[in-house]
XYZ file of C-alpha atoms in Angstrom:
332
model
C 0.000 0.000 0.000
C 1.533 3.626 -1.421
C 2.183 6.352 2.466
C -1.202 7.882 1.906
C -2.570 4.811 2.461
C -0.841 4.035 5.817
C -0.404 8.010 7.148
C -4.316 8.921 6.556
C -6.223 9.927 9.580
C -8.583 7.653 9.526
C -8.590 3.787 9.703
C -8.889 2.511 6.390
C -9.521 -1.532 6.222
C -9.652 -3.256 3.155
C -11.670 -6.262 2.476
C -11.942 -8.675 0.029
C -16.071 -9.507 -1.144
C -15.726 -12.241 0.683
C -15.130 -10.263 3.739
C -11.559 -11.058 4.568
C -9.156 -8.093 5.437
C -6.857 -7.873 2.949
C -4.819 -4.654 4.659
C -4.813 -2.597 7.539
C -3.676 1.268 8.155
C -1.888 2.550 11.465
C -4.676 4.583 12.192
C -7.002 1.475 12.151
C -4.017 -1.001 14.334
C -4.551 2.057 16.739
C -8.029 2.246 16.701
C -9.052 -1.308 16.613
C -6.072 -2.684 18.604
C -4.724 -4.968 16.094
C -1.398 -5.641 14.782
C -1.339 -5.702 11.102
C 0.277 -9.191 10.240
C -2.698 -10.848 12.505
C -5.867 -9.224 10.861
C -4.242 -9.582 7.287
C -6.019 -12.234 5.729
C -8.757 -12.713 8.883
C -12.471 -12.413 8.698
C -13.695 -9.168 9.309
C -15.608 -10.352 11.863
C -12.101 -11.875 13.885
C -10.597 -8.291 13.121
C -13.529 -5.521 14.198
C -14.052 -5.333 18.116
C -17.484 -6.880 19.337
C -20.913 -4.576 19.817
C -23.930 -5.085 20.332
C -25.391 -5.115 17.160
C -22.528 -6.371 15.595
C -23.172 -4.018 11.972
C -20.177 -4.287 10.591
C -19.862 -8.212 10.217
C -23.313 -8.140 9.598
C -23.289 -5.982 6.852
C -20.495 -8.219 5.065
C -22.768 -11.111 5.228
C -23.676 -9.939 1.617
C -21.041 -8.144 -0.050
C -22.220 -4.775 0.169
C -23.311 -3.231 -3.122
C -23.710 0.520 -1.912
C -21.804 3.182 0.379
C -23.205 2.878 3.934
C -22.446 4.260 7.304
C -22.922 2.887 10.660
C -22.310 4.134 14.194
C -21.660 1.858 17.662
C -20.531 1.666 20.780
C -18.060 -0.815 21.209
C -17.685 -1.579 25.138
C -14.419 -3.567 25.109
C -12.956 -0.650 23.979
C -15.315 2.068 25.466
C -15.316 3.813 22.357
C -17.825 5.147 19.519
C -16.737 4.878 16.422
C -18.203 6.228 12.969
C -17.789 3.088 10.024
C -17.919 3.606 6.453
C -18.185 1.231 3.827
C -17.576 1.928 0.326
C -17.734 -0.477 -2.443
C -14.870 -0.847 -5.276
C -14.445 -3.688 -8.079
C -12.212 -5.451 -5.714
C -13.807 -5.291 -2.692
C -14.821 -2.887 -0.105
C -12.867 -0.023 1.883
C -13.311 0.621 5.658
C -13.306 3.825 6.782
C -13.174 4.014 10.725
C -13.450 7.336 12.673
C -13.374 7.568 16.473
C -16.475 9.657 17.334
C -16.198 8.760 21.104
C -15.593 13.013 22.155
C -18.630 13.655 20.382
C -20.984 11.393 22.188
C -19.277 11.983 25.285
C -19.988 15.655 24.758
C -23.801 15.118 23.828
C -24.085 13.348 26.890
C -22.677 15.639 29.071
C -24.982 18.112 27.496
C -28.095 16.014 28.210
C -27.085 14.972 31.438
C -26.654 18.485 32.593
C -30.353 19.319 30.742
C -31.714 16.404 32.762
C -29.801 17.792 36.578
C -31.584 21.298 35.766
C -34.995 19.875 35.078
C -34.810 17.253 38.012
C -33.384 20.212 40.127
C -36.291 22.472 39.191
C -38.989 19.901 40.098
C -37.136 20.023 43.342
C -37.053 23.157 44.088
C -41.321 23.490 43.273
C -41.731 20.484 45.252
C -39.730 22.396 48.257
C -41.366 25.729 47.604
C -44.498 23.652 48.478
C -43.585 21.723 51.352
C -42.094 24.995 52.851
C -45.482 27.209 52.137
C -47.172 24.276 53.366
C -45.264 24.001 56.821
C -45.943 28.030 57.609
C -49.846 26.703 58.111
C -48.953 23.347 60.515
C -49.640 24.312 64.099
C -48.578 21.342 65.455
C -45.664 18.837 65.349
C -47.971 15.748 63.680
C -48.896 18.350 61.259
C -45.454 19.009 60.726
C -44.343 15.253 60.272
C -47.076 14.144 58.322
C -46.690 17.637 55.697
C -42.825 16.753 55.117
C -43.650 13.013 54.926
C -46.926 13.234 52.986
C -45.221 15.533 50.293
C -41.877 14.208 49.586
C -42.715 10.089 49.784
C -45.401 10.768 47.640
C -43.621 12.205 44.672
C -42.211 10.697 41.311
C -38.820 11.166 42.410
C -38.612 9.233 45.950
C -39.637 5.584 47.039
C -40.607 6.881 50.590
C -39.936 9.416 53.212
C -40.143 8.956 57.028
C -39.743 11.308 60.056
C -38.512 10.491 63.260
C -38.449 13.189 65.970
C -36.686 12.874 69.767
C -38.377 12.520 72.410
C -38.441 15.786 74.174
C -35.644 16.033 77.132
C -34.381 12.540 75.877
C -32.156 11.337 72.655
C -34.623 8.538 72.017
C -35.806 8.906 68.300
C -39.397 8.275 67.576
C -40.754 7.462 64.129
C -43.221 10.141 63.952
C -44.901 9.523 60.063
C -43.659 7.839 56.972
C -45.542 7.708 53.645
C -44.346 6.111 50.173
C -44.033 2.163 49.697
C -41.870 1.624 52.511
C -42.288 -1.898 52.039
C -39.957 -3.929 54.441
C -37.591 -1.411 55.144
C -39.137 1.080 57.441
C -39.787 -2.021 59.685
C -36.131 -3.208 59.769
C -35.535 0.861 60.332
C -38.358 1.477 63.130
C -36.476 -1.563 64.090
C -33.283 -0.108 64.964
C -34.575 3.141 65.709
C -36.282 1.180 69.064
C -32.858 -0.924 69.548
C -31.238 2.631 69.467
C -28.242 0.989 66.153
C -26.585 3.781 64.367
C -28.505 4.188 61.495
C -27.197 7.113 58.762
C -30.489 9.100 60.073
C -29.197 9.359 63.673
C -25.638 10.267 62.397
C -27.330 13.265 60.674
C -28.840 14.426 63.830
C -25.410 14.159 65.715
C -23.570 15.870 62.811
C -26.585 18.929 62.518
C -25.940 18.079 58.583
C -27.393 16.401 55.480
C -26.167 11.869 55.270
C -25.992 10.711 52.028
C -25.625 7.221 51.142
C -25.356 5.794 48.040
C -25.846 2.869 47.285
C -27.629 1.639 50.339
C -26.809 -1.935 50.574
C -23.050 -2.184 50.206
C -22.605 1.138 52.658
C -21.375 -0.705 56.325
C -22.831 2.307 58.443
C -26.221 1.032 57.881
C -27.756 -1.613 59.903
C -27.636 -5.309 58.050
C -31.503 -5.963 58.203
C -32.120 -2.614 57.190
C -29.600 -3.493 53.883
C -30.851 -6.554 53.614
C -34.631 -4.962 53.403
C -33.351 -1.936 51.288
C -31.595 -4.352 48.679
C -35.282 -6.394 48.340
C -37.193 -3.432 47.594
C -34.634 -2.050 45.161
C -33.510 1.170 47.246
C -30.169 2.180 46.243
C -30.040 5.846 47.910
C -30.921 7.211 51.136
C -30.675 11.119 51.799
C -30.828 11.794 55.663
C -31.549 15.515 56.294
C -31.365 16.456 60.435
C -34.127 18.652 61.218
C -32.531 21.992 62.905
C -32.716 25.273 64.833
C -29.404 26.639 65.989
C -27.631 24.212 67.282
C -31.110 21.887 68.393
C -31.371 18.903 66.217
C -35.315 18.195 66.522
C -35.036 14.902 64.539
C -34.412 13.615 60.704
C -36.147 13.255 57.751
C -35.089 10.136 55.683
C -35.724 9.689 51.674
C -35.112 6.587 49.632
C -35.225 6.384 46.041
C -34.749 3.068 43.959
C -32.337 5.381 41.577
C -28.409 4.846 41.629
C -26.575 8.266 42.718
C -29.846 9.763 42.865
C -28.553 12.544 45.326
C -25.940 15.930 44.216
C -24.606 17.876 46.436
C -27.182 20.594 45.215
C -29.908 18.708 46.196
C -28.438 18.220 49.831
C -28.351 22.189 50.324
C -31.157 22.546 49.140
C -33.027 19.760 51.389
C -30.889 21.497 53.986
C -32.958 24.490 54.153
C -35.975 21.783 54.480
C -34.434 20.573 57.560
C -33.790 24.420 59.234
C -37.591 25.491 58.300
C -39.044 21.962 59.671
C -36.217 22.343 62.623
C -38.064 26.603 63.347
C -41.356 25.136 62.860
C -41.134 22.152 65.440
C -39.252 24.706 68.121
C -41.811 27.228 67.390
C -44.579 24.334 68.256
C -43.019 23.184 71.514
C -42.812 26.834 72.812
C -46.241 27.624 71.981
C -47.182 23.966 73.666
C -45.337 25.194 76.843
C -47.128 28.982 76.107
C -50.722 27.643 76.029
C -50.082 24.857 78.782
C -52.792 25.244 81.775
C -50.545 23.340 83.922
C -48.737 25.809 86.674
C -45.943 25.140 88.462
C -45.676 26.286 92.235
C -42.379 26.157 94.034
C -41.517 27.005 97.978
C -38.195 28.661 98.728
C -37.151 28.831 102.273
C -34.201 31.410 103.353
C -32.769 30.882 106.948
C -29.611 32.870 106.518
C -30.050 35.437 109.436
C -27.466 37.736 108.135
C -29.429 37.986 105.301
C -31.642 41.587 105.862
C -34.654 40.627 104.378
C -34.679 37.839 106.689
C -33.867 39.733 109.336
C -36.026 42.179 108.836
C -38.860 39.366 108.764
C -37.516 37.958 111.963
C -37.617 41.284 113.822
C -41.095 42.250 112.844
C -42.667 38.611 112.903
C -43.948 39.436 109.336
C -43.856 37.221 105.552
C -42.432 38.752 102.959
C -43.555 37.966 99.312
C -41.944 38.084 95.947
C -43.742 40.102 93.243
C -41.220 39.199 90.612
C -37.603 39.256 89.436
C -35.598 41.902 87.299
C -32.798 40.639 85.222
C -29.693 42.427 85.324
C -27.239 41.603 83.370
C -26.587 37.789 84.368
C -28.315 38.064 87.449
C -31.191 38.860 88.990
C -32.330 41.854 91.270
């Protein structure tokens, strides 16, 4: 074959009509990873990587009479490449071109089209839950809003809720909705054995848990893996529920889809948690507020140098405390 053939940028193959390579370019060797001397005189077939639809073998099981292209993914060599097949008298010429930059850059492009549009269903679906939380008035109304709205979406299996028990670091499962199948058991489960679970960790931390993919992560629980892996979970987003530096409790979400959760979705389930965490700390004071239970407590002073009691002593008379005035860190 004359330099052109062997220095062109492209892999050229040529084939016989019976389909047997009769020579191979450098560009092709490089492409195809062949040597020369072992695809001369093989099949096309032995010589052309294996893909899925296998086109170019197929489309020498009749010598082909017109110029065709075909395009495939070949995964033993994770590449796309572009083939050409032109017809001459004594055979046909295989033009080979590595389109693998081009694909890769389409699917960047879509996979970036599909984050924005899966991050602005996410953001609507938090607008909602947020707007929605403004009108609970109680903690149930709070766990069953969060729950209610994000396990029954598109994007997530299920949602639960668990809260602490106030003046304790017990967690309570609160409200759950979704098809939690088996695994809120095994997790309502652990949650009563007190396990570390990725939910508590969140609480500990004040931050967002991610875990992905559930069953072959070690910081979950083995039944609740176990459960997770039979009802095809694969990610779990933990998001603490927060106000300062209180951690009220955790929302969990599981979702059947691989890497489900970015790192833009966890800030932005993050301000979830702080709203949720304001909302639950706003219904505890106003429990405490409205409460018609009063507390009466007896202090006794005996200190006679003290001149209040003194003063009491002297004149046989009870003195009474109207109130207290801060001042500064103590009272007057």
């Amino acid at each position: 074959m004359d330099e052109a053939f062997e220095r062109a940028p492209v892999g050229i193959l040529q084939v016989d009509p019976a389909g047997t390579v009769q020579s191979v370019n450098e560009r092709a060797e490089e492409l195809l990873d062949v040597e020369s001397t072992a695809a001369t005189e093989s099949s096309i077939e032995a010589v052309f990587p294996a893909s899925v639809e296998a086109s170019v073998p197929r489309a020498f099981e009749r010598p082909p009479e017109a110029e065709q292209s075909l395009e495939e993914f070949y995964p033993g060599l994770d590449r796309w490449f572009e083939v050409t097949l032109v017809p001459v008298e004594t055979g046909v010429f295989v033009y080979v071109r590595d389109t693998t930059e081009r694909h890769r850059t389409e699917q960047q492009v879509t996979q970036r089209q599909d984050d924005i549009a899966r991050l602005t269903v996410i953001n609507e679906l938090i607008s909602d839950v947020l707007a929605e939380l403004v009108d609970a008035s109680t903690r149930e109304e709070i766990a069953e809003t969060i729950c209610t709205r994000l396990g029954e979406t598109d994007l997530y299996d299920f949602a639960w809720l668990g809260e602490r028990e106030l003046g304790t670091e017990e967690l309570a499962v609160r409200a759950a909705s979704g098809a939690t199948g088996r695994t809120l058991d095994r997790i309502e489960e652990a949650v009563d054995a007190s396990e570390p679970i990725p939910e508590a960790r969140a609480i500990e931390t004040g931050a967002p848990e991610i875990v992905q993919p559930v069953g072959d992560d070690d910081s979950v629980p083995e039944a609740v893996r176990r459960a997770a892996f039979a009802d095809g979970l694969q990610s779990l987003l933990a998001v603490p529920l927060t106000y300062g530096s209180t951690a009220y409790g955790v929302v969990g979400l599981y979702t059947s889809e691989r890497e489900a959760f970015s790192a833009r979705e966890r800030e932005s389930f993050g301000t979830v948690g702080e709203m949720a965490g304001f909302a639950i700390n706003a219904t505890r004071h106003r429990t405490l507020l409205l409460s018609d239970t009063v507390v009466e407590l007896r202090l006794q002073v005996t200190d006679p140098a003290d001149p209040l009691v003194a003063a009491a002593g002297a004149h046989d008379a009870t003195l009474g405390v109207d109130g207290l005035v801060p001042q500064g860190e103590t009272l007057l």
